[in-house]
């Protein structure tokens, strides 16, 4: 019986997290089109509903009712499997992110932390599931039986493997610092004065944050690292041969990935739900969390509006010869600081002299 | 609950394993193998070993198999033919399979027959911190030896991949007409970007009066950067 109640709670949590994330992802797409429109001196979609507010719904309907074309010479099974893998892998990670602190639910009188599940290796789980997501793109490229798709798939596999390394190494600094892989604990450790001074970004991991940010953009195949779908060279890259809902799944996977990557950045570097007055009003934490995530999403869109694309050799050189060594330097620095106790000293100094308490 | 999950994931693992052996298409085999790894990871989770599960997915499913899939995609391997000359090996395979099953049956029998001894009740086995502590204290030497082994493998792979030996990576001549800067090809001409028109390596050597301008075939093209003025 207890088991069943536990499972029911989990399912309810997953449902809530899924709904929230999907809604926000849908509006990220709209926001991207409007912001890009603003950057490029045009309006963007503003016809469907007030200010284009119902545009995501219209897009969804259009994707559902479009004709679904499957290339004759494609490898059927893999061709159908690829978008499923991409979307599943993208969505699977949302269960570990803490959306807010412990919150008291008034009607059923229960205090729960706003995270679907907490477990010992949450961060590794995120990295593992993300690494499986590569298959979606690689297999899509291979099974379409199209040279542009294949090139896009190969490029993206190479790119994602390369930058996964820098991404993982960039995160090790945070792990060294917090001594845990549980995201909820990592957020709790970043409370600091007014919920701001404890952020990993500020004192502990500015370099790690930079590495993570760049590698994450490459991992999600976004501008300026969007070589897998470079329109000018590859038509549309790995999803050239996909249409209707199958294309929509890839589209969805890309934006969900963007969203989860932003959530991870918020959780690890920007203090998650920490912010002023969260202890008094726990619900504020949810707004802080999504506010920070939205900042990241805006950064993504901003970059897309302003930066040109890398060349492939530049991309590889940058990843292997700059980011990876930089990440190793960051690990070395963090370990040294941690071992010598310098950061503890800074914290103590801040606490006693400036009055910033943890 | 746990038994149900075990049956689910064990069934998935066995099904994927059979499919991996039975598939004629190498890519389907690779996908099945990924399925095996992921089901195994799920089994590890039900056995209260989340760290091993995560590492299983990251290392095997996320890194090694990506490389395998990558290679299959690059080589565009055709469906495997049924090797007729291997027919003679079938009896041996049957015998070996029988031995394997006997071993498995023996282990199951042994486990069930032996009196159940209470294991030490440690709750943090399988957690990241306990594994880390174990790796860096009790098992430090094996851990370091394994690390050095991996490092040697990396260095070995790099040595094998550098077929060009001592070629300067910048100076390459590709078949076909091209204009190259003199200082790129000739080690003596420092900062002399005077253009050279050439079609082949031999032509470059004749123009510059030097020997040993590295040449790149069409196949290697994607591997190397070509500096064209």
PDB file of C-alpha atoms in Angstrom, chain A residues 71 73-86 131-146 149-158 160 237-242 250, chain B residues 25-35 38 61 65-74:
ATOM      1  CA  UNK A  71      11.477   8.066 -47.573  1.00  0.00           C
ATOM      2  CA  UNK A  73      14.841   3.766 -49.081  1.00  0.00           C
ATOM      3  CA  UNK A  74      15.011   4.608 -45.389  1.00  0.00           C
ATOM      4  CA  UNK A  75      15.748   1.997 -42.749  1.00  0.00           C
ATOM      5  CA  UNK A  76      12.196   1.914 -41.396  1.00  0.00           C
ATOM      6  CA  UNK A  77      12.623   0.743 -37.821  1.00  0.00           C
ATOM      7  CA  UNK A  78      15.554   3.014 -37.016  1.00  0.00           C
ATOM      8  CA  UNK A  79      13.887   5.894 -38.834  1.00  0.00           C
ATOM      9  CA  UNK A  80      10.902   5.628 -36.479  1.00  0.00           C
ATOM     10  CA  UNK A  81      13.043   4.932 -33.431  1.00  0.00           C
ATOM     11  CA  UNK A  82      15.318   7.971 -33.772  1.00  0.00           C
ATOM     12  CA  UNK A  83      12.836  10.760 -32.861  1.00  0.00           C
ATOM     13  CA  UNK A  84      11.531   8.611 -30.003  1.00  0.00           C
ATOM     14  CA  UNK A  85      15.019   8.274 -28.534  1.00  0.00           C
ATOM     15  CA  UNK A  86      15.734  11.987 -28.952  1.00  0.00           C
ATOM     16  CA  UNK A 131      24.737  11.111 -23.603  1.00  0.00           C
ATOM     17  CA  UNK A 132      22.115   8.623 -24.767  1.00  0.00           C
ATOM     18  CA  UNK A 133      20.350  11.480 -26.575  1.00  0.00           C
ATOM     19  CA  UNK A 134      23.146  11.494 -29.167  1.00  0.00           C
ATOM     20  CA  UNK A 135      21.718   8.302 -30.664  1.00  0.00           C
ATOM     21  CA  UNK A 136      18.509  10.051 -31.635  1.00  0.00           C
ATOM     22  CA  UNK A 137      20.390  12.415 -33.911  1.00  0.00           C
ATOM     23  CA  UNK A 138      23.013   9.963 -35.167  1.00  0.00           C
ATOM     24  CA  UNK A 139      20.462   7.278 -36.037  1.00  0.00           C
ATOM     25  CA  UNK A 140      18.141   9.800 -37.655  1.00  0.00           C
ATOM     26  CA  UNK A 141      20.977  10.867 -39.925  1.00  0.00           C
ATOM     27  CA  UNK A 142      21.922   7.314 -40.800  1.00  0.00           C
ATOM     28  CA  UNK A 143      18.470   5.857 -41.367  1.00  0.00           C
ATOM     29  CA  UNK A 144      17.187   8.637 -43.645  1.00  0.00           C
ATOM     30  CA  UNK A 145      19.371   7.425 -46.515  1.00  0.00           C
ATOM     31  CA  UNK A 146      20.251  10.979 -47.465  1.00  0.00           C
ATOM     32  CA  UNK A 149      21.201  13.771 -43.135  1.00  0.00           C
ATOM     33  CA  UNK A 150      24.187  11.468 -42.764  1.00  0.00           C
ATOM     34  CA  UNK A 151      26.630  14.385 -42.725  1.00  0.00           C
ATOM     35  CA  UNK A 152      24.491  16.138 -40.140  1.00  0.00           C
ATOM     36  CA  UNK A 153      24.269  12.999 -38.014  1.00  0.00           C
ATOM     37  CA  UNK A 154      28.012  12.394 -38.158  1.00  0.00           C
ATOM     38  CA  UNK A 155      28.812  16.010 -37.383  1.00  0.00           C
ATOM     39  CA  UNK A 156      26.503  16.058 -34.429  1.00  0.00           C
ATOM     40  CA  UNK A 157      27.837  12.780 -33.010  1.00  0.00           C
ATOM     41  CA  UNK A 158      31.385  14.071 -33.235  1.00  0.00           C
ATOM     42  CA  UNK A 160      28.371  16.006 -28.918  1.00  0.00           C
ATOM     43  CA  UNK A 237      21.044  18.321 -41.329  1.00  0.00           C
ATOM     44  CA  UNK A 238      19.937  15.173 -39.583  1.00  0.00           C
ATOM     45  CA  UNK A 239      16.213  15.920 -39.782  1.00  0.00           C
ATOM     46  CA  UNK A 240      16.104  16.766 -43.490  1.00  0.00           C
ATOM     47  CA  UNK A 241      13.917  13.756 -44.291  1.00  0.00           C
ATOM     48  CA  UNK A 242      11.597  14.087 -41.324  1.00  0.00           C
ATOM     49  CA  UNK A 250      13.092  16.554 -32.946  1.00  0.00           C
TER      50      UNK A 250
ATOM     51  CA  UNK B  25      22.539  -5.887 -39.776  1.00  0.00           C
ATOM     52  CA  UNK B  26      25.468  -4.631 -37.651  1.00  0.00           C
ATOM     53  CA  UNK B  27      23.694  -1.405 -36.726  1.00  0.00           C
ATOM     54  CA  UNK B  28      20.670  -3.294 -35.378  1.00  0.00           C
ATOM     55  CA  UNK B  29      23.101  -5.424 -33.398  1.00  0.00           C
ATOM     56  CA  UNK B  30      24.665  -2.274 -31.951  1.00  0.00           C
ATOM     57  CA  UNK B  31      21.260  -0.841 -31.034  1.00  0.00           C
ATOM     58  CA  UNK B  32      20.348  -4.116 -29.325  1.00  0.00           C
ATOM     59  CA  UNK B  33      23.598  -3.986 -27.374  1.00  0.00           C
ATOM     60  CA  UNK B  34      22.707  -0.480 -26.194  1.00  0.00           C
ATOM     61  CA  UNK B  35      19.377  -1.928 -25.056  1.00  0.00           C
ATOM     62  CA  UNK B  38      20.473   0.208 -20.451  1.00  0.00           C
ATOM     63  CA  UNK B  61      25.838   3.284 -23.641  1.00  0.00           C
ATOM     64  CA  UNK B  65      28.574   2.442 -28.189  1.00  0.00           C
ATOM     65  CA  UNK B  66      28.426   5.922 -29.726  1.00  0.00           C
ATOM     66  CA  UNK B  67      31.845   5.217 -31.200  1.00  0.00           C
ATOM     67  CA  UNK B  68      30.692   1.811 -32.455  1.00  0.00           C
ATOM     68  CA  UNK B  69      27.594   3.313 -34.073  1.00  0.00           C
ATOM     69  CA  UNK B  70      29.755   6.090 -35.485  1.00  0.00           C
ATOM     70  CA  UNK B  71      32.113   3.606 -37.126  1.00  0.00           C
ATOM     71  CA  UNK B  72      29.249   1.520 -38.533  1.00  0.00           C
ATOM     72  CA  UNK B  73      27.688   4.664 -39.978  1.00  0.00           C
ATOM     73  CA  UNK B  74      30.989   5.846 -41.471  1.00  0.00           C
TER      74      UNK B  74
END
